[in-house]
């Protein structure tokens, strides 16, 4: 049995580490932190550029936000920092509003991270993490697949050495890529393709090596030795001295905040679903529970800390979290070690990164993101449920069509999946029942069964009875009362009715009165307590209680059979 968590430990989750920090656990944390740092440094540089920030901002995002996410999260193996999907969403949301890389762009991009953090923090503090479950797994998977394609597409200019600034418009980027493909910068293309092949090869044949770090170091050295920059190759260039500072972020005007809010909500939702995916996988492997509301608080505070450090929005990285777990991380100390290692590396290696080719960063992104493209998940969703498949397909297409405003794609999928959910609620399954040979009452049409009594009809209603389907209930009762000649009682098998609202209650009252007008009786069996409680509060229970308390069909039919039979002719 798990020991109760004190209020202080709940408020400050990192206090729980004190009981877990054995010597072996600390060794595992240090080993994991250093291993993750080797991957986080080059990835941070790459993902910052994907988000439209200067490369060194990615190092800032791997420092304070990583520490805050570890201190206040519930899953100690999660690694917080820059990630591809959050970077892409940030760029897609801000690029239509400001020139990428400009001061205005940075202010707005930092602001959207702040808003997303406040949304996550608010949901966590109010214990409303369930809101994020509104986005179904097929819709999320479809969005990731479409976003992966767009991210890969966005890296082609750097891989080809295509001249010109990055355009927020997809059509303009397509033209730029087309011209770049016709006349690529061969040294850049060779460097990018070589790096990509090396990453794939190392992952396959030497998975224990930090492949990203090895490739970045080797390509940077090769670039410096061959005069890659002098031959027209694009490199990161001089990085400014490491001077991360804490300050309140610049808050845009109110009109701009309203403009950013929908995109900030999508960013909060998508980045947390990415976090939840990692946390669930880790929890399954370790057997340790995680708390979605506490993780919302941790990730929200991490985004707010990132905004105060004037850097890009962050999230939990699936790949780096898995690496944390694989290297034996036991507590959040691993993330503290990783952040410290990033700080030391940034101070010591900043001048050596001058010759790092942008094509290599593009290869790092392509290698990481291409693995997110899994069309089989969309086919699987369609095979399992056509509604889920339709929502997933629509999300995938809408994300591509709305690009670069890809947040509209996931909003489209969200609205469609909710609309389909309401549509399904409007059409609950209704069946007339007969006695099956196994002793249960089942769908008489499907199994070719007779009615259980010549003057009594049993109707099953599967679903909550509320305003969406109240008319459906009334139609079903009217159908049941004419299902065979001289029906005297309609028995509703109500085990599937797990809730009822005012409109549903009014439908029950109307049908009871309508049947009485025709000399018929409405009866119920299998009603749940929560439904009976609502009926009692309204007072309608008094009129149906004599024939509404049966627990199952057999009991009800035995009790109602004498009432259903017509009186004998004298």
Coordinates of C-alpha atoms in Angstrom, one line a residue:
X1 CA 0.0 0.0 0.0
X2 CA 1.4 3.4 -1.0
X3 CA 2.1 5.7 1.9
X4 CA 0.0 8.9 2.0
X5 CA 1.6 12.0 0.6
X6 CA 1.9 15.0 2.9
X7 CA 0.5 18.4 1.9
X8 CA 4.0 19.9 1.8
X9 CA 5.3 17.0 -0.4
X10 CA 2.3 17.6 -2.7
X11 CA 3.1 21.3 -2.9
X12 CA 6.8 20.7 -3.4
X13 CA 7.2 17.4 -5.1
X14 CA 11.0 17.5 -5.1
X15 CA 11.0 16.9 -1.3
X16 CA 10.1 13.3 -2.0
X17 CA 13.5 12.8 -3.6
X18 CA 15.1 12.8 -0.1
X19 CA 13.8 9.3 0.6
X20 CA 14.9 8.0 -2.9
X21 CA 18.4 9.4 -3.1
X22 CA 20.5 6.4 -2.2
X23 CA 24.1 6.2 -3.5
X24 CA 23.1 3.8 -6.3
X25 CA 20.2 6.1 -7.3
X26 CA 22.5 9.2 -7.3
X27 CA 25.0 7.4 -9.5
X28 CA 22.2 6.5 -11.9
X29 CA 20.9 10.1 -11.9
X30 CA 24.4 11.5 -12.7
X31 CA 25.0 9.0 -15.5
X32 CA 21.6 9.7 -17.0
X33 CA 22.0 13.5 -16.7
X34 CA 25.3 13.5 -18.5
X35 CA 24.0 11.1 -21.2
X36 CA 21.0 13.3 -21.9
X37 CA 23.1 16.5 -21.9
X38 CA 25.2 15.0 -24.8
X39 CA 22.0 14.8 -26.8
X40 CA 20.3 17.9 -25.5
X41 CA 23.0 20.3 -26.5
X42 CA 22.9 19.7 -30.3
X43 CA 19.1 19.2 -30.3
X44 CA 18.5 22.4 -28.4
X45 CA 20.5 24.4 -31.1
X46 CA 18.5 22.7 -33.8
X47 CA 15.0 23.0 -32.2
X48 CA 15.6 26.7 -31.4
X49 CA 16.1 27.4 -35.1
X50 CA 13.0 25.4 -35.9
X51 CA 11.1 27.7 -33.6
X52 CA 12.5 30.7 -35.4
X53 CA 14.9 31.7 -32.5
X54 CA 18.7 32.2 -32.8
X55 CA 20.4 28.8 -32.1
X56 CA 21.8 29.7 -28.7
X57 CA 18.3 30.4 -27.3
X58 CA 17.9 26.7 -27.3
X59 CA 20.6 26.3 -24.7
X60 CA 18.8 28.7 -22.4
X61 CA 15.6 26.6 -22.9
X62 CA 17.6 23.5 -21.7
X63 CA 18.6 25.2 -18.5
X64 CA 16.1 26.8 -16.2
X65 CA 12.9 25.3 -17.7
X66 CA 14.5 21.8 -17.3
X67 CA 15.2 22.5 -13.7
X68 CA 11.7 23.8 -12.9
X69 CA 10.0 21.0 -14.8
X70 CA 11.9 18.5 -12.7
X71 CA 11.3 20.2 -9.4
X72 CA 7.5 20.5 -9.8
X73 CA 6.6 17.6 -12.0
X74 CA 5.4 14.2 -10.9
X75 CA 7.4 11.9 -13.2
X76 CA 11.1 12.2 -12.3
X77 CA 12.4 10.7 -15.6
X78 CA 10.8 13.4 -17.8
X79 CA 13.3 15.6 -19.6
X80 CA 12.0 19.1 -20.2
X81 CA 13.4 21.5 -22.8
X82 CA 13.2 22.4 -26.5
X83 CA 11.3 19.8 -28.6
X84 CA 10.5 19.7 -32.3
X85 CA 6.7 19.8 -32.2
X86 CA 6.5 22.7 -29.8
X87 CA 9.1 24.6 -31.8
X88 CA 7.1 24.0 -35.0
X89 CA 3.9 25.1 -33.4
X90 CA 5.6 28.3 -32.1
X91 CA 6.9 29.2 -35.5
X92 CA 3.6 28.4 -37.2
X93 CA 1.7 30.6 -34.7
X94 CA 4.0 33.6 -34.8
X95 CA 5.3 33.6 -38.4
X96 CA 2.1 35.1 -39.8
X97 CA 2.3 38.0 -37.3
X98 CA 6.0 39.0 -37.5
X99 CA 9.2 38.5 -39.5
X100 CA 11.0 35.4 -38.2
X101 CA 13.9 36.3 -36.1
X102 CA 12.9 39.9 -35.6
X103 CA 12.6 41.5 -32.2
X104 CA 8.8 41.6 -32.5
X105 CA 8.8 37.9 -33.4
X106 CA 10.8 37.0 -30.3
X107 CA 8.5 39.0 -28.1
X108 CA 5.4 37.3 -29.4
X109 CA 7.0 33.9 -29.4
X110 CA 8.0 34.3 -25.7
X111 CA 4.5 35.7 -25.0
X112 CA 2.8 32.6 -26.5
X113 CA 5.0 30.4 -24.3
X114 CA 4.0 32.5 -21.3
X115 CA 0.3 32.2 -22.1
X116 CA 0.5 28.4 -22.7
X117 CA 2.3 28.1 -19.4
X118 CA -0.4 30.1 -17.6
X119 CA -3.1 27.9 -19.2
X120 CA -1.3 24.7 -18.1
X121 CA -0.6 26.0 -14.6
X122 CA -4.2 27.1 -14.2
X123 CA -5.6 23.8 -15.3
X124 CA -3.3 22.0 -13.0
X125 CA -4.0 24.1 -9.9
X126 CA -7.8 23.7 -10.6
X127 CA -7.4 19.9 -11.0
X128 CA -8.8 20.2 -14.5
X129 CA -6.4 18.0 -16.3
X130 CA -9.3 16.0 -17.8
X131 CA -9.9 18.9 -20.2
X132 CA -6.9 17.7 -22.2
X133 CA -8.6 14.4 -22.8
X134 CA -11.0 16.1 -25.2
X135 CA -8.4 15.6 -27.9
X136 CA -8.6 11.9 -28.9
X137 CA -5.6 9.8 -29.6
X138 CA -6.4 9.4 -33.4
X139 CA -6.7 13.2 -33.8
X140 CA -3.4 13.7 -31.9
X141 CA -1.7 11.0 -34.0
X142 CA -3.0 12.5 -37.2
X143 CA -1.7 16.0 -36.2
X144 CA 1.7 14.6 -35.3
X145 CA 1.9 12.8 -38.7
X146 CA 1.0 16.0 -40.6
X147 CA 3.3 18.2 -38.5
X148 CA 6.2 15.7 -39.0
X149 CA 5.8 16.1 -42.8
X150 CA 5.7 19.9 -42.5
X151 CA 8.8 20.0 -40.2
X152 CA 10.7 17.8 -42.6
X153 CA 9.6 20.0 -45.5
X154 CA 10.8 23.1 -43.6
X155 CA 14.3 21.7 -43.3
X156 CA 14.8 21.0 -47.0
X157 CA 16.1 24.6 -47.8
X158 CA 18.9 24.3 -45.2
X159 CA 19.7 20.8 -46.5
X160 CA 19.9 22.0 -50.1
X161 CA 21.7 25.3 -49.3
X162 CA 18.8 27.2 -50.9
X163 CA 19.4 31.0 -50.7
X164 CA 17.0 33.5 -49.3
X165 CA 15.3 34.0 -45.9
X166 CA 12.7 31.5 -44.6
X167 CA 9.2 32.4 -45.6
X168 CA 6.1 31.8 -43.4
X169 CA 4.1 30.9 -46.5
X170 CA 4.2 27.3 -47.6
X171 CA 3.9 28.2 -51.3
X172 CA 6.9 30.5 -51.2
X173 CA 8.9 27.9 -49.4
X174 CA 7.9 25.3 -52.0
X175 CA 9.2 27.7 -54.7
X176 CA 12.4 28.2 -52.8
X177 CA 12.9 24.4 -52.4
X178 CA 12.2 23.9 -56.1
X179 CA 14.9 26.4 -57.2
X180 CA 17.3 25.0 -54.5
X181 CA 16.8 21.5 -55.9
X182 CA 17.5 22.6 -59.4
X183 CA 20.8 24.2 -58.4
X184 CA 21.8 22.9 -54.9
X185 CA 24.9 24.1 -53.1
X186 CA 26.8 20.9 -53.4
X187 CA 29.1 21.2 -50.3
X188 CA 25.9 21.9 -48.2
X189 CA 24.0 19.0 -49.7
X190 CA 26.9 16.7 -49.2
X191 CA 27.4 17.8 -45.6
X192 CA 23.6 17.5 -44.8
X193 CA 23.1 14.1 -46.5
X194 CA 26.3 12.8 -45.0
X195 CA 25.2 13.9 -41.5
X196 CA 21.8 12.3 -42.0
X197 CA 23.2 9.0 -43.2
X198 CA 25.7 9.0 -40.3
X199 CA 22.9 9.6 -37.8
X200 CA 20.8 6.7 -39.2
X201 CA 23.9 4.4 -39.3
X202 CA 25.0 5.1 -35.8
X203 CA 21.5 4.6 -34.4
X204 CA 21.3 1.2 -36.2
X205 CA 24.8 -0.1 -35.7
X206 CA 26.1 1.7 -32.6
X207 CA 23.0 2.6 -30.6
X208 CA 24.9 3.0 -27.4
X209 CA 26.9 6.0 -28.8
X210 CA 25.5 9.5 -28.5
X211 CA 25.0 9.6 -32.3
X212 CA 23.8 13.2 -32.4
X213 CA 26.8 14.5 -30.5
X214 CA 29.3 12.4 -32.5
X215 CA 27.9 13.7 -35.8
X216 CA 27.7 17.3 -34.7
X217 CA 31.3 17.3 -33.4
X218 CA 32.6 15.5 -36.5
X219 CA 30.8 17.8 -39.0
X220 CA 31.8 20.9 -37.1
X221 CA 35.5 19.8 -37.2
X222 CA 35.1 18.9 -40.9
X223 CA 33.6 22.2 -41.7
X224 CA 36.4 24.1 -40.0
X225 CA 39.1 22.0 -41.7
X226 CA 37.7 22.3 -45.2
X227 CA 36.7 25.9 -45.2
X228 CA 33.0 25.1 -45.6
X229 CA 31.9 28.7 -44.7
X230 CA 34.4 30.2 -47.1
X231 CA 33.0 28.1 -49.9
X232 CA 29.5 29.5 -49.3
X233 CA 28.2 27.1 -46.7
X234 CA 25.9 28.4 -44.0
X235 CA 27.1 28.0 -40.5
X236 CA 25.8 29.0 -37.1
X237 CA 28.4 31.7 -36.7
X238 CA 29.6 33.4 -33.6
X239 CA 27.4 32.7 -30.6
X240 CA 27.0 35.6 -28.1
X241 CA 28.5 35.2 -24.7
X242 CA 26.2 33.1 -22.4
X243 CA 24.2 35.7 -20.5
X244 CA 20.9 34.2 -19.5
X245 CA 18.9 36.7 -17.4
X246 CA 15.7 36.6 -15.5
X247 CA 13.1 39.3 -16.1
X248 CA 9.4 39.7 -16.6
X249 CA 8.6 39.0 -20.2
X250 CA 7.2 41.9 -22.3
X251 CA 3.4 41.5 -22.4
X252 CA 1.9 42.5 -25.8
X253 CA -1.2 44.7 -26.2
X254 CA -4.5 43.2 -25.2
X255 CA -5.7 42.8 -28.8
X256 CA -2.5 40.8 -29.6
X257 CA -3.1 38.6 -26.5
X258 CA -6.6 37.8 -27.7
X259 CA -5.1 36.9 -31.1
X260 CA -2.5 34.6 -29.5
X261 CA -4.9 32.8 -27.1
X262 CA -6.3 30.1 -29.4
X263 CA -2.8 29.2 -30.6
X264 CA -1.6 29.3 -26.9
X265 CA -4.3 26.9 -26.0
X266 CA -3.4 24.5 -28.8
X267 CA 0.3 24.8 -27.8
X268 CA -0.6 24.0 -24.2
X269 CA -2.7 21.0 -25.2
X270 CA -0.4 19.5 -27.8
X271 CA 2.8 20.0 -25.7
X272 CA 1.1 18.4 -22.7
X273 CA -0.2 15.5 -24.7
X274 CA 3.4 14.9 -25.8
X275 CA 4.4 15.1 -22.1
X276 CA 1.6 12.7 -21.1
X277 CA 2.7 10.2 -23.8
X278 CA 6.2 10.1 -22.3
X279 CA 4.9 9.9 -18.7
X280 CA 2.5 7.1 -19.4
X281 CA 5.2 5.0 -21.1
X282 CA 7.7 5.6 -18.2
X283 CA 5.0 4.8 -15.6
X284 CA 4.2 1.5 -17.3
X285 CA 7.9 0.6 -17.2
X286 CA 8.7 1.7 -13.7
X287 CA 5.4 0.9 -12.1
X288 CA 5.4 4.3 -10.4
X289 CA 2.2 6.5 -10.8
X290 CA 2.3 10.0 -12.2
X291 CA -0.2 12.7 -11.7
X292 CA -1.5 14.6 -14.7
X293 CA -2.5 17.7 -12.7
X294 CA 0.9 17.9 -11.0
X295 CA 2.6 17.5 -14.3
X296 CA 0.5 20.3 -15.7
X297 CA 1.7 22.5 -12.9
X298 CA 5.4 21.5 -13.6
X299 CA 5.2 22.0 -17.3
X300 CA 3.3 25.2 -16.9
X301 CA 5.9 26.6 -14.5
X302 CA 8.6 25.5 -16.9
X303 CA 7.1 27.5 -19.7
X304 CA 6.6 30.5 -17.5
X305 CA 10.3 30.2 -16.4
X306 CA 11.3 29.9 -20.0
X307 CA 9.4 33.1 -20.8
X308 CA 11.1 34.9 -17.8
X309 CA 14.5 33.6 -19.2
X310 CA 13.5 35.1 -22.6
X311 CA 13.6 31.8 -24.4
X312 CA 11.4 29.6 -26.5
X313 CA 8.5 27.5 -25.2
X314 CA 9.4 24.1 -23.9
X315 CA 7.9 20.6 -23.3
X316 CA 8.9 17.2 -22.2
X317 CA 11.0 15.4 -24.9
X318 CA 10.0 11.8 -25.7
X319 CA 13.4 10.8 -26.9
X320 CA 15.4 12.4 -24.1
X321 CA 13.0 11.1 -21.4
X322 CA 13.4 7.6 -22.8
X323 CA 17.2 8.1 -22.7
X324 CA 16.9 9.3 -19.1
X325 CA 15.0 6.1 -18.1
X326 CA 17.4 3.8 -20.1
X327 CA 20.4 5.2 -18.2
X328 CA 19.0 4.6 -14.8
X329 CA 17.5 8.0 -13.7
X330 CA 15.6 7.6 -10.4
X331 CA 14.8 11.2 -9.5
X332 CA 14.7 14.7 -10.9
X333 CA 18.4 15.1 -9.9
X334 CA 19.1 13.7 -13.4
X335 CA 17.5 16.8 -15.0
X336 CA 19.5 19.1 -12.6
X337 CA 22.7 17.4 -13.7
X338 CA 21.7 17.7 -17.3
X339 CA 21.0 21.4 -17.0
X340 CA 24.3 22.0 -15.2
X341 CA 26.2 20.1 -17.9
X342 CA 24.5 22.3 -20.6
X343 CA 25.6 25.4 -18.7
X344 CA 29.2 24.2 -18.5
X345 CA 29.2 23.1 -22.2
X346 CA 27.8 26.4 -23.3
X347 CA 30.4 28.4 -21.4
X348 CA 33.3 26.2 -22.6
X349 CA 32.2 25.3 -26.2
X350 CA 30.4 28.4 -27.4
X351 CA 33.4 29.6 -29.6
X352 CA 33.9 26.1 -31.1
X353 CA 30.3 26.0 -32.5
X354 CA 31.0 28.8 -35.0
X355 CA 31.6 26.3 -37.8
X356 CA 28.6 24.1 -37.2
X357 CA 26.8 23.9 -40.5
X358 CA 23.1 24.7 -40.6
X359 CA 22.6 21.7 -42.9
X360 CA 23.8 19.4 -40.0
X361 CA 21.2 20.9 -37.7
X362 CA 18.6 20.3 -40.4
X363 CA 19.8 16.7 -40.5
X364 CA 19.4 16.3 -36.7
X365 CA 15.8 17.6 -37.0
X366 CA 15.0 15.4 -40.0
X367 CA 16.4 12.3 -38.2
X368 CA 14.4 12.9 -35.1
X369 CA 11.1 14.0 -36.7
X370 CA 10.9 11.5 -39.6
X371 CA 10.4 8.8 -37.0
X372 CA 7.2 10.6 -35.8
X373 CA 5.6 9.9 -39.2
X374 CA 3.6 6.7 -38.7
X375 CA 0.8 6.5 -41.2
X376 CA -0.1 3.1 -39.9
X377 CA -1.7 4.7 -36.9
X378 CA -4.2 6.5 -39.2
X379 CA -5.0 3.2 -41.0
X380 CA -5.5 1.5 -37.6
X381 CA -7.9 4.2 -36.4
X382 CA -10.0 3.9 -39.5
X383 CA -10.1 0.1 -39.2
X384 CA -11.2 0.2 -35.5
X385 CA -13.8 3.0 -35.7
X386 CA -14.9 4.9 -38.8
X387 CA -15.7 8.0 -36.8
X388 CA -12.2 8.1 -35.3
X389 CA -10.8 7.4 -38.8
X390 CA -12.8 10.3 -40.3
X391 CA -11.7 12.7 -37.5
X392 CA -8.0 11.6 -37.9
X393 CA -8.1 11.9 -41.7
X394 CA -9.7 15.3 -41.5
X395 CA -7.1 16.5 -39.0
X396 CA -4.3 15.3 -41.2
X397 CA -5.6 17.0 -44.3
X398 CA -6.6 20.2 -42.5
X399 CA -3.2 20.5 -40.8
X400 CA -1.5 20.4 -44.2
X401 CA -4.1 22.7 -45.9
X402 CA -4.0 25.3 -43.1
X403 CA -0.1 25.3 -43.0
X404 CA 1.6 27.3 -41.7
X405 CA -1.3 27.9 -39.3
X406 CA -1.2 24.3 -38.3
X407 CA -3.0 25.0 -35.0
X408 CA -6.2 25.3 -37.1
X409 CA -5.7 21.7 -38.2
X410 CA -5.9 20.3 -34.7
X411 CA -8.7 22.6 -33.8
X412 CA -10.6 21.3 -36.8
X413 CA -10.0 17.7 -35.6
X414 CA -11.0 18.6 -32.1
X415 CA -14.3 20.2 -33.2
X416 CA -15.1 17.3 -35.6
X417 CA -14.4 14.6 -33.0
X418 CA -16.6 16.4 -30.5
X419 CA -19.4 16.8 -33.1
X420 CA -19.2 13.1 -33.9
X421 CA -19.3 12.3 -30.2
X422 CA -22.5 14.4 -29.9
X423 CA -23.9 12.7 -33.0
X424 CA -23.3 9.3 -31.5
X425 CA -25.0 10.4 -28.3
X426 CA -28.0 11.4 -30.3
X427 CA -28.3 7.9 -31.8
X428 CA -27.9 5.4 -28.8
X429 CA -28.5 1.8 -29.6
X430 CA -32.1 0.7 -29.1
X431 CA -33.3 -2.9 -29.4
X432 CA -36.4 -5.0 -28.5
X433 CA -35.5 -8.0 -26.4
X434 CA -36.5 -11.6 -26.3
X435 CA -35.5 -14.6 -24.1
X436 CA -32.3 -16.2 -25.4
X437 CA -31.6 -19.9 -24.8
X438 CA -28.8 -19.0 -22.5
X439 CA -31.4 -17.4 -20.1
X440 CA -30.5 -13.8 -20.9
X441 CA -32.7 -11.3 -22.7
X442 CA -31.0 -10.3 -26.0
X443 CA -31.8 -8.4 -29.3
X444 CA -34.7 -10.4 -30.7
X445 CA -34.1 -9.2 -34.3
X446 CA -30.5 -10.2 -34.3
X447 CA -31.0 -13.7 -32.7
X448 CA -34.5 -14.4 -34.2
X449 CA -36.2 -14.5 -30.8
X450 CA -39.9 -14.1 -30.0
X451 CA -41.3 -11.5 -27.7
X452 CA -41.3 -12.7 -24.0
X453 CA -45.0 -12.1 -23.7
X454 CA -47.8 -11.5 -26.2
X455 CA -48.9 -8.2 -24.5
X456 CA -45.6 -7.0 -23.1
X457 CA -42.6 -5.5 -25.0
X458 CA -39.1 -5.2 -23.6
X459 CA -37.0 -2.3 -25.0
X460 CA -33.4 -1.7 -24.2
X461 CA -32.0 1.9 -24.3
X462 CA -28.2 2.0 -24.3
X463 CA -26.9 5.5 -23.3
X464 CA -27.5 8.4 -20.9
X465 CA -30.9 10.0 -21.3
X466 CA -30.4 13.7 -21.8
X467 CA -31.3 16.6 -24.0
X468 CA -29.4 15.3 -27.0
X469 CA -31.3 12.1 -27.3
X470 CA -34.6 12.7 -25.4
X471 CA -36.6 12.7 -28.6
X472 CA -34.9 9.4 -29.6
X473 CA -36.2 7.9 -26.4
X474 CA -39.8 9.1 -27.1
X475 CA -39.6 7.7 -30.6
X476 CA -38.3 4.4 -29.3
X477 CA -41.1 4.0 -26.7
X478 CA -43.8 4.8 -29.4
X479 CA -42.1 2.2 -31.6
X480 CA -42.1 -0.4 -28.9
X481 CA -45.8 0.1 -27.9
X482 CA -46.8 -0.8 -31.5
X483 CA -44.2 -3.6 -32.0
X484 CA -47.0 -6.3 -31.6
X485 CA -50.8 -6.2 -31.4
X486 CA -52.5 -5.3 -28.2
X487 CA -49.3 -4.2 -26.2
X488 CA -50.3 -3.4 -22.7
X489 CA -46.9 -2.8 -21.0
X490 CA -43.7 -1.3 -22.4
X491 CA -40.8 -2.4 -20.2
X492 CA -37.6 -0.3 -20.5
X493 CA -34.4 -2.3 -19.8
X494 CA -32.6 0.7 -18.3
X495 CA -29.2 -0.8 -17.2
X496 CA -27.5 1.3 -20.0
X497 CA -29.0 4.6 -18.8
X498 CA -26.3 5.9 -16.4
X499 CA -27.5 9.5 -16.3
X500 CA -30.6 11.6 -16.8
X501 CA -31.1 15.3 -17.1
X502 CA -34.2 17.6 -17.0
X503 CA -35.0 17.1 -20.6
X504 CA -34.7 13.3 -20.3
X505 CA -36.8 13.3 -17.2
X506 CA -39.5 15.3 -19.1
X507 CA -39.4 12.7 -21.8
X508 CA -40.1 9.9 -19.3
X509 CA -43.0 11.9 -17.9
X510 CA -44.4 12.6 -21.3
X511 CA -44.2 8.9 -22.4
X512 CA -45.7 7.7 -19.2
X513 CA -48.7 10.0 -19.7
X514 CA -48.9 9.1 -23.4
X515 CA -49.0 5.3 -22.7
X516 CA -51.6 5.9 -20.0
X517 CA -53.8 7.8 -22.5
X518 CA -53.7 4.7 -24.7
X519 CA -54.4 2.3 -21.8
X520 CA -50.8 1.2 -21.6
X521 CA -48.2 1.1 -18.8
X522 CA -44.5 2.3 -18.8
X523 CA -42.2 0.2 -16.6
X524 CA -38.5 0.1 -15.9
X525 CA -36.0 -2.5 -14.8
X526 CA -32.3 -2.1 -14.0
X527 CA -32.5 1.6 -13.1
X528 CA -29.3 2.9 -11.5
X529 CA -29.3 4.8 -8.2
X530 CA -28.1 8.1 -9.7
X531 CA -31.0 8.0 -12.1
X532 CA -33.5 7.1 -9.4
X533 CA -32.2 10.0 -7.3
X534 CA -33.0 12.5 -10.1
X535 CA -36.5 10.9 -10.6
X536 CA -37.2 11.2 -6.9
X537 CA -36.1 14.8 -6.7
X538 CA -38.6 15.7 -9.5
X539 CA -41.5 13.7 -8.0
X540 CA -42.1 11.7 -11.1
X541 CA -40.8 8.7 -9.3
X542 CA -43.9 8.4 -7.3
X543 CA -45.9 7.6 -10.4
X544 CA -43.5 5.0 -11.9
X545 CA -42.0 3.5 -8.7
X546 CA -44.6 0.7 -8.5
X547 CA -43.3 -0.6 -11.8
X548 CA -39.9 0.9 -11.8
X549 CA -37.9 -0.9 -9.2
X550 CA -37.3 -4.2 -10.9
X551 CA -33.6 -5.2 -11.0
X552 CA -33.6 -7.3 -14.2
X553 CA -35.9 -8.4 -17.0
X554 CA -36.8 -11.8 -15.6
X555 CA -38.1 -10.3 -12.3
X556 CA -40.0 -7.6 -14.2
X557 CA -41.7 -9.9 -16.7
X558 CA -42.7 -12.4 -13.9
X559 CA -44.3 -9.5 -11.9
X560 CA -45.9 -7.7 -14.9
X561 CA -47.2 -10.8 -16.7
X562 CA -50.5 -10.9 -14.8
X563 CA -51.1 -7.2 -15.4
X564 CA -50.2 -7.5 -19.1
X565 CA -52.7 -10.4 -19.7
X566 CA -56.2 -9.3 -20.7
X567 CA -59.0 -10.2 -18.4
X568 CA -60.8 -13.4 -19.3
X569 CA -64.2 -13.1 -21.0
X570 CA -67.0 -13.7 -18.7

